[in-house]
């Protein structure tokens, strides 16, 4: 046997493999010539062909289950119904996102103060008799506005409400009457001076410092316990009563 | 009009004929591919059905494809690889290992045990070799088509097949 024959075996490896694997078509003339003189390639080809044939039998596809077609149809129908449901759902999602975005824009663009709007403050001038004005002034003077306590605020607001209610109930008969000496009133000495700015400063103190805790507390207490007229009354009475006194 | 009928879930008659033909001709081969390459014996038909559903979803692309068998095979292959990527399986699927048979003497005609031994030997091949063997001997693709499906050169596909034959021969010799 010529050893040069075996040198060609590797060159025909792919063709030998293709033949073993059942490739269609006849082998090339060169390979046929080589096969005729090379027992190793013939043996290799026969062995590979047998092995590949056996593997082919072993791996032969099995038929699908009898109900495969029915299951596939059911799956296709389910897929189609999902698509039908999904289409409107998609639009619903888009609409939801648009509404949410619009709501967010609205919240961001509209100032917060309009959302929590306090009740409108009605300014009403309540005319007090000198007795009531003096009583109110006295009440205010009793409160130290530099150190407000809840109790003091409660007390003040109660007295203010009481005075305002009394003034309203008296009607116009006593309103605007000048102060008379025989009127029964008891004004502390410090408030006896009509030009004293104490009622002014007290009233302004409440409204000038709304950011202060004490100021807020006063405002809150007054809003809670007296009608709007009473708050206006503090300012109005303080100013008017102070001037008249 | 055709799109509207598809949206209602009913295929056009020619599309249904096409689908039925593909199921009949390719279904078993695709299931065999899933089973033998990935060891998903029980899930094979589900995966194949899923591939057909996807093909129906893109029926226009399927009809336009010159090689509908390769189109579907690629879909099945992608589904399998997605599933394996999600599940992070071991190197050899457990279903394949279950099939390892007992040793059996060689016979003239392959007996049932010998066929099982061959399947087990194929299952123990490296995946890249196993895939070429299955695509050639079970799915019936040419080496050029195998190279196209696997996105490898023709020489690589042939080399993998050659390596697989050598390895199978060695494994079977060991068993005897």
mmCIF file of C-alpha atoms in Angstrom:
data_model
loop_
_atom_site.group_PDB
_atom_site.id
_atom_site.type_symbol
_atom_site.label_atom_id
_atom_site.label_comp_id
_atom_site.label_asym_id
_atom_site.label_seq_id
_atom_site.Cartn_x
_atom_site.Cartn_y
_atom_site.Cartn_z
ATOM 1 C CA UNK A 1 0.000 0.000 0.000
ATOM 2 C CA UNK A 2 1.338 3.350 -1.023
ATOM 3 C CA UNK A 3 1.630 5.554 2.116
ATOM 4 C CA UNK A 4 0.892 8.655 0.067
ATOM 5 C CA UNK A 5 -2.688 7.422 -0.238
ATOM 6 C CA UNK A 6 -3.279 8.027 3.480
ATOM 7 C CA UNK A 7 -2.025 11.588 3.181
ATOM 8 C CA UNK A 8 -5.178 12.342 1.188
ATOM 9 C CA UNK A 9 -7.564 10.905 3.810
ATOM 10 C CA UNK A 10 -7.814 14.159 5.762
ATOM 11 C CA UNK A 11 -8.397 16.117 2.591
ATOM 12 C CA UNK A 12 -11.545 14.043 1.984
ATOM 13 C CA UNK A 13 -12.782 14.229 5.569
ATOM 14 C CA UNK A 14 -15.694 16.570 4.887
ATOM 15 C CA UNK A 15 -16.790 14.724 1.779
ATOM 16 C CA UNK A 16 -16.626 11.425 3.639
ATOM 17 C CA UNK A 17 -18.714 12.906 6.396
ATOM 18 C CA UNK A 18 -21.272 14.286 3.966
ATOM 19 C CA UNK A 19 -21.585 10.886 2.349
ATOM 20 C CA UNK A 20 -21.946 9.175 5.687
ATOM 21 C CA UNK A 21 -24.661 11.634 6.650
ATOM 22 C CA UNK A 22 -26.631 10.836 3.534
ATOM 23 C CA UNK A 23 -25.813 13.848 1.424
ATOM 24 C CA UNK A 24 -27.585 13.796 -1.894
ATOM 25 C CA UNK A 25 -25.506 13.375 -4.998
ATOM 26 C CA UNK A 26 -22.651 11.158 -5.992
ATOM 27 C CA UNK A 27 -19.140 11.551 -4.544
ATOM 28 C CA UNK A 28 -16.605 13.471 -6.540
ATOM 29 C CA UNK A 29 -14.439 11.555 -8.979
ATOM 30 C CA UNK A 30 -11.350 12.330 -6.925
ATOM 31 C CA UNK A 31 -12.899 10.893 -3.782
ATOM 32 C CA UNK A 32 -14.149 7.843 -5.646
ATOM 33 C CA UNK A 33 -10.664 7.282 -6.956
ATOM 34 C CA UNK A 34 -9.263 7.664 -3.446
ATOM 35 C CA UNK A 35 -11.841 5.295 -1.985
ATOM 36 C CA UNK A 36 -10.918 2.659 -4.517
ATOM 37 C CA UNK A 37 -7.356 2.574 -3.247
ATOM 38 C CA UNK A 38 -7.746 3.527 0.457
ATOM 39 C CA UNK A 39 -9.088 0.805 2.741
ATOM 40 C CA UNK A 40 -8.916 3.125 5.767
ATOM 41 C CA UNK A 41 -11.324 5.592 4.160
ATOM 42 C CA UNK A 42 -13.609 2.802 3.035
ATOM 43 C CA UNK A 43 -13.697 1.411 6.541
ATOM 44 C CA UNK A 44 -14.184 4.874 8.014
ATOM 45 C CA UNK A 45 -16.998 5.619 5.603
ATOM 46 C CA UNK A 46 -18.762 2.347 6.334
ATOM 47 C CA UNK A 47 -18.398 2.795 10.068
ATOM 48 C CA UNK A 48 -19.583 6.400 10.029
ATOM 49 C CA UNK A 49 -22.483 5.556 7.739
ATOM 50 C CA UNK A 50 -23.624 2.782 10.069
ATOM 51 C CA UNK A 51 -23.316 4.972 13.136
ATOM 52 C CA UNK A 52 -25.080 7.917 11.547
ATOM 53 C CA UNK A 53 -27.840 5.642 10.260
ATOM 54 C CA UNK A 54 -28.372 4.221 13.728
ATOM 55 C CA UNK A 55 -28.416 7.676 15.294
ATOM 56 C CA UNK A 56 -30.846 8.817 12.648
ATOM 57 C CA UNK A 57 -33.187 5.996 13.611
ATOM 58 C CA UNK A 58 -32.733 6.728 17.281
ATOM 59 C CA UNK A 59 -33.503 10.425 16.824
ATOM 60 C CA UNK A 60 -36.375 9.947 14.417
ATOM 61 C CA UNK A 61 -39.119 12.444 15.247
ATOM 62 C CA UNK A 62 -42.134 11.046 16.993
ATOM 63 C CA UNK A 63 -45.581 12.090 15.876
ATOM 64 C CA UNK A 64 -47.186 14.908 17.791
ATOM 65 C CA UNK A 65 -49.884 14.146 20.306
ATOM 66 C CA UNK A 66 -53.275 13.519 18.766
ATOM 67 C CA UNK A 67 -54.773 16.586 20.430
ATOM 68 C CA UNK A 68 -51.945 18.896 19.406
ATOM 69 C CA UNK A 69 -53.978 20.553 16.659
ATOM 70 C CA UNK A 70 -56.912 21.135 19.005
ATOM 71 C CA UNK A 71 -54.621 22.576 21.676
ATOM 72 C CA UNK A 72 -52.997 24.828 19.102
ATOM 73 C CA UNK A 73 -56.402 26.063 17.939
ATOM 74 C CA UNK A 74 -57.417 26.816 21.525
ATOM 75 C CA UNK A 75 -54.174 28.661 22.024
ATOM 76 C CA UNK A 76 -54.656 30.700 18.887
ATOM 77 C CA UNK A 77 -58.217 31.571 19.930
ATOM 78 C CA UNK A 78 -57.011 32.656 23.367
ATOM 79 C CA UNK A 79 -54.293 34.704 21.743
ATOM 80 C CA UNK A 80 -56.850 36.415 19.500
ATOM 81 C CA UNK A 81 -59.165 37.202 22.421
ATOM 82 C CA UNK A 82 -56.248 38.613 24.385
ATOM 83 C CA UNK A 83 -55.530 40.915 21.487
ATOM 84 C CA UNK A 84 -59.165 42.027 21.373
ATOM 85 C CA UNK A 85 -59.132 42.821 25.089
ATOM 86 C CA UNK A 86 -55.716 44.400 24.932
ATOM 87 C CA UNK A 87 -56.656 46.979 22.296
ATOM 88 C CA UNK A 88 -59.235 48.900 24.371
ATOM 89 C CA UNK A 89 -57.110 48.385 27.472
ATOM 90 C CA UNK A 90 -54.295 50.157 25.724
ATOM 91 C CA UNK A 91 -56.501 53.159 25.039
ATOM 92 C CA UNK A 92 -57.776 53.051 28.599
ATOM 93 C CA UNK A 93 -54.217 53.142 29.869
ATOM 94 C CA UNK A 94 -53.330 56.049 27.630
ATOM 95 C CA UNK A 95 -56.428 57.954 28.770
ATOM 96 C CA UNK A 96 -55.624 57.232 32.424
ATOM 97 C CA UNK A 97 -52.107 58.525 32.029
ATOM 98 C CA UNK A 98 -53.392 61.664 30.298
ATOM 99 C CA UNK A 99 -55.920 62.349 33.063
ATOM 100 C CA UNK A 100 -53.288 61.761 35.738
ATOM 101 C CA UNK A 101 -50.889 64.124 33.987
ATOM 102 C CA UNK A 102 -53.568 66.793 33.688
ATOM 103 C CA UNK A 103 -54.438 66.444 37.363
ATOM 104 C CA UNK A 104 -50.786 66.741 38.319
ATOM 105 C CA UNK A 105 -50.401 69.871 36.213
ATOM 106 C CA UNK A 106 -53.484 71.358 37.812
ATOM 107 C CA UNK A 107 -52.146 70.726 41.289
ATOM 108 C CA UNK A 108 -48.777 72.189 40.416
ATOM 109 C CA UNK A 109 -50.065 75.265 38.629
ATOM 110 C CA UNK A 110 -52.887 76.347 40.938
ATOM 111 C CA UNK A 111 -51.469 78.096 44.020
ATOM 112 C CA UNK A 112 -51.842 76.212 47.205
ATOM 113 C CA UNK A 113 -53.415 79.134 48.975
ATOM 114 C CA UNK A 114 -56.542 78.818 46.896
ATOM 115 C CA UNK A 115 -56.894 75.253 48.008
ATOM 116 C CA UNK A 116 -56.994 76.145 51.715
ATOM 117 C CA UNK A 117 -58.837 79.382 51.703
ATOM 118 C CA UNK A 118 -59.756 80.818 55.094
ATOM 119 C CA UNK A 119 -63.267 82.066 55.617
ATOM 120 C CA UNK A 120 -63.679 85.581 54.327
ATOM 121 C CA UNK A 121 -62.994 88.117 56.968
ATOM 122 C CA UNK A 122 -65.896 90.457 57.302
ATOM 123 C CA UNK A 123 -64.962 93.768 58.676
ATOM 124 C CA UNK A 124 -67.775 95.070 60.729
ATOM 125 C CA UNK A 125 -67.520 98.048 62.947
ATOM 126 C CA UNK A 126 -69.253 97.480 66.204
ATOM 127 C CA UNK A 127 -69.885 100.579 68.123
ATOM 128 C CA UNK A 128 -69.450 100.095 71.806
ATOM 129 C CA UNK A 129 -70.635 102.072 74.674
ATOM 130 C CA UNK A 130 -67.903 103.672 76.723
ATOM 131 C CA UNK A 131 -68.534 101.085 79.401
ATOM 132 C CA UNK A 132 -67.932 98.210 77.057
ATOM 133 C CA UNK A 133 -64.989 99.941 75.450
ATOM 134 C CA UNK A 134 -63.414 100.516 78.787
ATOM 135 C CA UNK A 135 -64.072 96.922 79.807
ATOM 136 C CA UNK A 136 -62.514 95.677 76.642
ATOM 137 C CA UNK A 137 -59.517 97.900 77.068
ATOM 138 C CA UNK A 138 -59.107 96.665 80.579
ATOM 139 C CA UNK A 139 -59.344 93.088 79.453
ATOM 140 C CA UNK A 140 -56.718 93.646 76.840
ATOM 141 C CA UNK A 141 -54.411 95.316 79.224
ATOM 142 C CA UNK A 142 -54.596 92.374 81.569
ATOM 143 C CA UNK A 143 -53.053 90.208 78.935
ATOM 144 C CA UNK A 144 -49.362 90.320 78.381
ATOM 145 C CA UNK A 145 -48.874 89.878 74.687
ATOM 146 C CA UNK A 146 -45.215 89.152 75.034
ATOM 147 C CA UNK A 147 -45.983 85.944 76.813
ATOM 148 C CA UNK A 148 -49.320 84.704 75.658
ATOM 149 C CA UNK A 149 -50.670 81.542 77.149
ATOM 150 C CA UNK A 150 -53.592 79.509 76.005
ATOM 151 C CA UNK A 151 -55.474 80.335 79.145
ATOM 152 C CA UNK A 152 -54.978 84.074 78.657
ATOM 153 C CA UNK A 153 -56.097 83.842 75.057
ATOM 154 C CA UNK A 154 -59.144 81.838 76.012
ATOM 155 C CA UNK A 155 -60.047 84.308 78.666
ATOM 156 C CA UNK A 156 -59.560 87.273 76.397
ATOM 157 C CA UNK A 157 -61.593 85.780 73.594
ATOM 158 C CA UNK A 158 -64.402 84.901 75.973
ATOM 159 C CA UNK A 159 -64.537 88.400 77.244
ATOM 160 C CA UNK A 160 -64.403 89.861 73.780
ATOM 161 C CA UNK A 161 -67.235 87.619 72.675
ATOM 162 C CA UNK A 162 -69.215 88.530 75.706
ATOM 163 C CA UNK A 163 -68.719 92.253 75.165
ATOM 164 C CA UNK A 164 -69.544 92.069 71.492
ATOM 165 C CA UNK A 165 -72.681 90.116 72.168
ATOM 166 C CA UNK A 166 -73.765 92.558 74.785
ATOM 167 C CA UNK A 167 -73.113 95.507 72.522
ATOM 168 C CA UNK A 168 -75.144 94.031 69.732
ATOM 169 C CA UNK A 169 -78.032 93.197 72.021
ATOM 170 C CA UNK A 170 -78.259 96.703 73.337
ATOM 171 C CA UNK A 171 -79.142 97.987 69.962
ATOM 172 C CA UNK A 172 -78.666 101.360 68.620
ATOM 173 C CA UNK A 173 -79.955 103.092 71.696
ATOM 174 C CA UNK A 174 -76.663 103.096 73.467
ATOM 175 C CA UNK A 175 -74.450 103.077 70.445
ATOM 176 C CA UNK A 176 -72.361 106.118 70.013
ATOM 177 C CA UNK A 177 -73.387 107.618 73.263
ATOM 178 C CA UNK A 178 -70.800 109.804 74.883
ATOM 179 C CA UNK A 179 -69.139 108.644 77.923
ATOM 180 C CA UNK A 180 -70.661 109.859 81.137
ATOM 181 C CA UNK A 181 -69.061 110.101 84.500
ATOM 182 C CA UNK A 182 -71.899 108.401 86.283
ATOM 183 C CA UNK A 183 -71.549 105.300 84.183
ATOM 184 C CA UNK A 184 -70.559 102.384 86.208
ATOM 185 C CA UNK A 185 -67.259 101.222 84.992
ATOM 186 C CA UNK A 186 -64.006 100.413 86.515
ATOM 187 C CA UNK A 187 -61.000 101.074 84.436
ATOM 188 C CA UNK A 188 -57.546 100.290 85.682
ATOM 189 C CA UNK A 189 -55.370 103.316 86.220
ATOM 190 C CA UNK A 190 -53.073 102.520 83.378
ATOM 191 C CA UNK A 191 -56.011 102.584 80.980
ATOM 192 C CA UNK A 192 -57.586 105.680 82.359
ATOM 193 C CA UNK A 193 -55.720 107.940 80.045
ATOM 194 C CA UNK A 194 -57.821 108.142 76.878
ATOM 195 C CA UNK A 195 -54.807 108.957 74.824
ATOM 196 C CA UNK A 196 -53.092 105.823 75.913
ATOM 197 C CA UNK A 197 -52.029 103.754 72.932
ATOM 198 C CA UNK A 198 -52.445 100.537 74.823
ATOM 199 C CA UNK A 199 -55.625 99.364 73.047
ATOM 200 C CA UNK A 200 -54.061 100.315 69.735
ATOM 201 C CA UNK A 201 -50.863 98.505 70.363
ATOM 202 C CA UNK A 202 -52.626 95.476 71.698
ATOM 203 C CA UNK A 203 -54.868 95.214 68.697
ATOM 204 C CA UNK A 204 -52.012 95.802 66.315
ATOM 205 C CA UNK A 205 -49.885 93.331 68.197
ATOM 206 C CA UNK A 206 -52.315 90.594 67.456
ATOM 207 C CA UNK A 207 -52.599 91.381 63.784
ATOM 208 C CA UNK A 208 -49.144 92.633 63.042
ATOM 209 C CA UNK A 209 -47.382 89.411 63.879
ATOM 210 C CA UNK A 210 -49.445 86.724 62.276
ATOM 211 C CA UNK A 211 -46.376 84.560 61.862
ATOM 212 C CA UNK A 212 -45.735 84.382 65.533
ATOM 213 C CA UNK A 213 -46.991 81.428 67.364
ATOM 214 C CA UNK A 214 -48.719 83.581 69.914
ATOM 215 C CA UNK A 215 -50.290 85.670 67.192
ATOM 216 C CA UNK A 216 -51.488 82.580 65.370
ATOM 217 C CA UNK A 217 -52.812 81.201 68.588
ATOM 218 C CA UNK A 218 -54.732 84.367 69.242
ATOM 219 C CA UNK A 219 -56.104 84.360 65.747
ATOM 220 C CA UNK A 220 -57.041 80.705 65.965
ATOM 221 C CA UNK A 221 -58.680 81.101 69.302
ATOM 222 C CA UNK A 222 -60.626 84.104 68.162
ATOM 223 C CA UNK A 223 -61.724 82.395 64.965
ATOM 224 C CA UNK A 224 -62.767 79.388 66.912
ATOM 225 C CA UNK A 225 -64.541 80.988 69.805
ATOM 226 C CA UNK A 226 -65.960 84.250 68.498
ATOM 227 C CA UNK A 227 -67.622 85.234 65.305
ATOM 228 C CA UNK A 228 -65.821 87.241 62.711
ATOM 229 C CA UNK A 229 -67.383 90.374 64.037
ATOM 230 C CA UNK A 230 -65.587 89.956 67.317
ATOM 231 C CA UNK A 231 -62.164 89.969 65.682
ATOM 232 C CA UNK A 232 -63.126 92.988 63.667
ATOM 233 C CA UNK A 233 -64.487 94.351 66.849
ATOM 234 C CA UNK A 234 -61.124 94.159 68.582
ATOM 235 C CA UNK A 235 -59.561 96.229 65.870
ATOM 236 C CA UNK A 236 -62.496 98.519 65.430
ATOM 237 C CA UNK A 237 -63.141 98.975 69.129
ATOM 238 C CA UNK A 238 -59.500 99.476 69.841
ATOM 239 C CA UNK A 239 -59.230 102.194 67.248
ATOM 240 C CA UNK A 240 -62.525 103.877 67.709
ATOM 241 C CA UNK A 241 -62.758 103.475 71.447
ATOM 242 C CA UNK A 242 -59.212 104.648 71.856
ATOM 243 C CA UNK A 243 -59.877 107.725 69.799
ATOM 244 C CA UNK A 244 -63.100 108.528 71.526
ATOM 245 C CA UNK A 245 -61.682 107.917 74.930
ATOM 246 C CA UNK B 1 -60.108 43.022 5.653
ATOM 247 C CA UNK B 2 -57.683 40.241 6.201
ATOM 248 C CA UNK B 3 -56.227 42.001 9.217
ATOM 249 C CA UNK B 4 -59.700 42.481 10.651
ATOM 250 C CA UNK B 5 -60.516 38.796 10.297
ATOM 251 C CA UNK B 6 -57.221 37.898 11.956
ATOM 252 C CA UNK B 7 -58.032 40.236 14.790
ATOM 253 C CA UNK B 8 -61.180 38.250 15.415
ATOM 254 C CA UNK B 9 -59.057 35.150 15.749
ATOM 255 C CA UNK B 10 -60.008 33.476 12.497
ATOM 256 C CA UNK B 11 -57.281 32.908 9.951
ATOM 257 C CA UNK B 12 -57.932 33.407 6.286
ATOM 258 C CA UNK B 13 -58.474 30.068 4.497
ATOM 259 C CA UNK B 14 -55.108 30.135 2.736
ATOM 260 C CA UNK B 15 -53.387 31.017 5.988
ATOM 261 C CA UNK B 16 -55.085 28.172 7.773
ATOM 262 C CA UNK B 17 -54.009 25.794 5.022
ATOM 263 C CA UNK B 18 -50.464 27.052 5.313
ATOM 264 C CA UNK B 19 -50.499 26.625 9.083
ATOM 265 C CA UNK B 20 -51.921 23.126 8.944
ATOM 266 C CA UNK B 21 -49.302 22.104 6.424
ATOM 267 C CA UNK B 22 -46.513 23.465 8.542
ATOM 268 C CA UNK B 23 -47.858 21.757 11.650
ATOM 269 C CA UNK B 24 -48.097 18.462 9.820
ATOM 270 C CA UNK B 25 -44.684 18.593 8.139
ATOM 271 C CA UNK B 26 -42.589 20.458 10.653
ATOM 272 C CA UNK B 27 -44.322 19.937 14.004
ATOM 273 C CA UNK B 28 -42.760 16.546 14.818
ATOM 274 C CA UNK B 29 -39.294 17.617 13.697
ATOM 275 C CA UNK B 30 -39.462 20.815 15.715
ATOM 276 C CA UNK B 31 -40.616 18.901 18.781
ATOM 277 C CA UNK B 32 -37.789 16.409 18.292
ATOM 278 C CA UNK B 33 -35.312 19.261 18.091
ATOM 279 C CA UNK B 34 -36.561 20.706 21.382
ATOM 280 C CA UNK B 35 -36.540 17.330 23.038
ATOM 281 C CA UNK B 36 -33.167 16.096 21.808
ATOM 282 C CA UNK B 37 -31.163 19.290 21.982
ATOM 283 C CA UNK B 38 -32.585 20.852 25.132
ATOM 284 C CA UNK B 39 -33.987 17.811 26.877
ATOM 285 C CA UNK B 40 -37.416 19.420 27.220
ATOM 286 C CA UNK B 41 -39.393 16.317 26.468
ATOM 287 C CA UNK B 42 -42.563 17.370 28.258
ATOM 288 C CA UNK B 43 -42.449 21.001 27.204
ATOM 289 C CA UNK B 44 -41.524 20.304 23.591
ATOM 290 C CA UNK B 45 -45.061 20.473 22.213
ATOM 291 C CA UNK B 46 -45.865 23.580 24.222
ATOM 292 C CA UNK B 47 -42.820 25.329 22.833
ATOM 293 C CA UNK B 48 -43.675 24.270 19.304
ATOM 294 C CA UNK B 49 -47.260 25.488 19.767
ATOM 295 C CA UNK B 50 -45.930 28.778 21.062
ATOM 296 C CA UNK B 51 -43.732 29.070 17.983
ATOM 297 C CA UNK B 52 -46.750 28.514 15.734
ATOM 298 C CA UNK B 53 -48.728 31.132 17.666
ATOM 299 C CA UNK B 54 -45.941 33.627 17.144
ATOM 300 C CA UNK B 55 -45.818 32.716 13.499
ATOM 301 C CA UNK B 56 -49.550 33.452 13.244
ATOM 302 C CA UNK B 57 -49.013 36.784 14.941
ATOM 303 C CA UNK B 58 -46.511 37.620 12.206
ATOM 304 C CA UNK B 59 -48.155 35.640 9.473
ATOM 305 C CA UNK B 60 -47.124 38.182 6.857
ATOM 306 C CA UNK B 61 -43.449 37.627 7.697
ATOM 307 C CA UNK B 62 -43.934 33.866 7.647
ATOM 308 C CA UNK B 63 -45.608 33.979 4.243
ATOM 309 C CA UNK B 64 -42.889 36.225 2.912
ATOM 310 C CA UNK B 65 -40.149 33.899 4.166
ATOM 311 C CA UNK B 66 -38.534 31.741 1.508
ATOM 312 C CA UNK B 67 -37.702 29.071 4.066
ATOM 313 C CA UNK B 68 -40.618 28.773 6.411
ATOM 314 C CA UNK B 69 -39.093 25.716 8.033
ATOM 315 C CA UNK B 70 -35.958 27.677 8.949
ATOM 316 C CA UNK B 71 -38.100 30.593 10.110
ATOM 317 C CA UNK B 72 -40.015 28.350 12.489
ATOM 318 C CA UNK B 73 -36.920 26.481 13.576
ATOM 319 C CA UNK B 74 -35.231 29.731 14.463
ATOM 320 C CA UNK B 75 -38.312 30.787 16.439
ATOM 321 C CA UNK B 76 -38.298 27.502 18.337
ATOM 322 C CA UNK B 77 -34.589 27.791 18.980
ATOM 323 C CA UNK B 78 -34.974 31.304 20.346
ATOM 324 C CA UNK B 79 -37.823 30.229 22.613
ATOM 325 C CA UNK B 80 -35.717 27.377 23.987
ATOM 326 C CA UNK B 81 -32.720 29.583 24.567
ATOM 327 C CA UNK B 82 -34.888 32.199 26.262
ATOM 328 C CA UNK B 83 -36.285 29.552 28.544
ATOM 329 C CA UNK B 84 -32.844 28.229 29.414
ATOM 330 C CA UNK B 85 -31.545 31.723 29.992
ATOM 331 C CA UNK B 86 -34.359 32.406 32.434
ATOM 332 C CA UNK B 87 -34.099 29.092 34.253
ATOM 333 C CA UNK B 88 -30.277 28.927 34.269
ATOM 334 C CA UNK B 89 -30.095 25.181 33.790
ATOM 335 C CA UNK B 90 -27.164 22.941 34.387
ATOM 336 C CA UNK B 91 -24.917 22.092 31.477
ATOM 337 C CA UNK B 92 -26.815 18.904 30.756
ATOM 338 C CA UNK B 93 -30.603 19.003 30.968
ATOM 339 C CA UNK B 94 -31.955 16.560 33.594
ATOM 340 C CA UNK B 95 -34.407 15.031 31.152
ATOM 341 C CA UNK B 96 -31.545 13.815 29.031
ATOM 342 C CA UNK B 97 -29.676 12.278 31.938
ATOM 343 C CA UNK B 98 -32.769 10.307 32.910
ATOM 344 C CA UNK B 99 -32.585 8.515 29.627
ATOM 345 C CA UNK B 100 -29.157 6.978 30.182
ATOM 346 C CA UNK B 101 -29.699 3.264 29.524
ATOM 347 C CA UNK B 102 -28.069 0.163 30.868
ATOM 348 C CA UNK B 103 -25.229 -1.406 28.848
ATOM 349 C CA UNK B 104 -26.274 -3.795 26.178
ATOM 350 C CA UNK B 105 -24.379 -6.018 23.827
ATOM 351 C CA UNK B 106 -24.047 -5.078 20.189
ATOM 352 C CA UNK B 107 -26.457 -6.618 17.760
ATOM 353 C CA UNK B 108 -26.873 -6.652 14.027
ATOM 354 C CA UNK B 109 -30.037 -4.544 14.049
ATOM 355 C CA UNK B 110 -30.269 -1.796 16.613
ATOM 356 C CA UNK B 111 -32.458 -3.000 19.403
ATOM 357 C CA UNK B 112 -34.575 -0.747 21.564
ATOM 358 C CA UNK B 113 -31.816 -0.731 24.164
ATOM 359 C CA UNK B 114 -29.223 0.172 21.567
ATOM 360 C CA UNK B 115 -31.391 2.994 20.336
ATOM 361 C CA UNK B 116 -31.686 4.240 23.897
ATOM 362 C CA UNK B 117 -27.927 3.960 24.244
ATOM 363 C CA UNK B 118 -27.485 6.037 21.130
ATOM 364 C CA UNK B 119 -29.912 8.686 22.376
ATOM 365 C CA UNK B 120 -28.113 8.813 25.664
ATOM 366 C CA UNK B 121 -24.772 9.139 23.901
ATOM 367 C CA UNK B 122 -26.127 12.002 21.802
ATOM 368 C CA UNK B 123 -27.436 13.612 24.958
ATOM 369 C CA UNK B 124 -23.955 13.539 26.469
ATOM 370 C CA UNK B 125 -22.391 15.371 23.548
ATOM 371 C CA UNK B 126 -21.437 19.002 23.999
ATOM 372 C CA UNK B 127 -24.389 21.193 23.106
ATOM 373 C CA UNK B 128 -22.843 22.670 19.990
ATOM 374 C CA UNK B 129 -22.130 19.175 18.599
ATOM 375 C CA UNK B 130 -25.454 17.802 19.777
ATOM 376 C CA UNK B 131 -27.322 20.576 18.020
ATOM 377 C CA UNK B 132 -25.602 19.889 14.713
ATOM 378 C CA UNK B 133 -26.302 16.148 15.010
ATOM 379 C CA UNK B 134 -29.978 16.720 15.742
ATOM 380 C CA UNK B 135 -30.389 19.342 13.045
ATOM 381 C CA UNK B 136 -28.801 17.046 10.473
ATOM 382 C CA UNK B 137 -30.129 13.648 11.466
ATOM 383 C CA UNK B 138 -33.462 14.471 13.074
ATOM 384 C CA UNK B 139 -34.565 17.759 11.561
ATOM 385 C CA UNK B 140 -33.016 16.853 8.206
ATOM 386 C CA UNK B 141 -31.279 20.130 7.408
ATOM 387 C CA UNK B 142 -28.330 20.303 5.045
ATOM 388 C CA UNK B 143 -25.028 21.431 6.478
ATOM 389 C CA UNK B 144 -25.356 24.744 4.662
ATOM 390 C CA UNK B 145 -28.740 25.304 6.315
ATOM 391 C CA UNK B 146 -27.381 24.282 9.690
ATOM 392 C CA UNK B 147 -24.607 26.814 9.298
ATOM 393 C CA UNK B 148 -27.173 29.486 8.455
ATOM 394 C CA UNK B 149 -29.420 28.674 11.411
ATOM 395 C CA UNK B 150 -26.533 28.584 13.865
ATOM 396 C CA UNK B 151 -24.833 31.599 12.312
ATOM 397 C CA UNK B 152 -21.548 29.750 11.919
ATOM 398 C CA UNK B 153 -19.368 29.033 8.865
ATOM 399 C CA UNK B 154 -20.037 25.834 6.938
ATOM 400 C CA UNK B 155 -16.640 24.470 7.968
ATOM 401 C CA UNK B 156 -17.551 24.910 11.624
ATOM 402 C CA UNK B 157 -20.790 22.988 11.189
ATOM 403 C CA UNK B 158 -18.937 20.149 9.434
ATOM 404 C CA UNK B 159 -16.217 20.157 12.049
ATOM 405 C CA UNK B 160 -18.767 19.886 14.842
ATOM 406 C CA UNK B 161 -20.417 16.964 13.102
ATOM 407 C CA UNK B 162 -17.082 15.242 12.631
ATOM 408 C CA UNK B 163 -16.255 15.737 16.283
ATOM 409 C CA UNK B 164 -19.672 14.400 17.247
ATOM 410 C CA UNK B 165 -19.212 11.236 15.176
ATOM 411 C CA UNK B 166 -15.828 10.612 16.754
ATOM 412 C CA UNK B 167 -17.180 11.217 20.241
ATOM 413 C CA UNK B 168 -20.207 8.966 19.687
ATOM 414 C CA UNK B 169 -17.987 6.230 18.402
ATOM 415 C CA UNK B 170 -15.835 6.505 21.493
ATOM 416 C CA UNK B 171 -18.798 6.507 23.864
ATOM 417 C CA UNK B 172 -20.390 3.502 22.215
ATOM 418 C CA UNK B 173 -17.085 1.609 22.246
ATOM 419 C CA UNK B 174 -16.813 2.291 25.961
ATOM 420 C CA UNK B 175 -20.266 0.845 26.565
ATOM 421 C CA UNK B 176 -19.362 -2.355 24.783
#
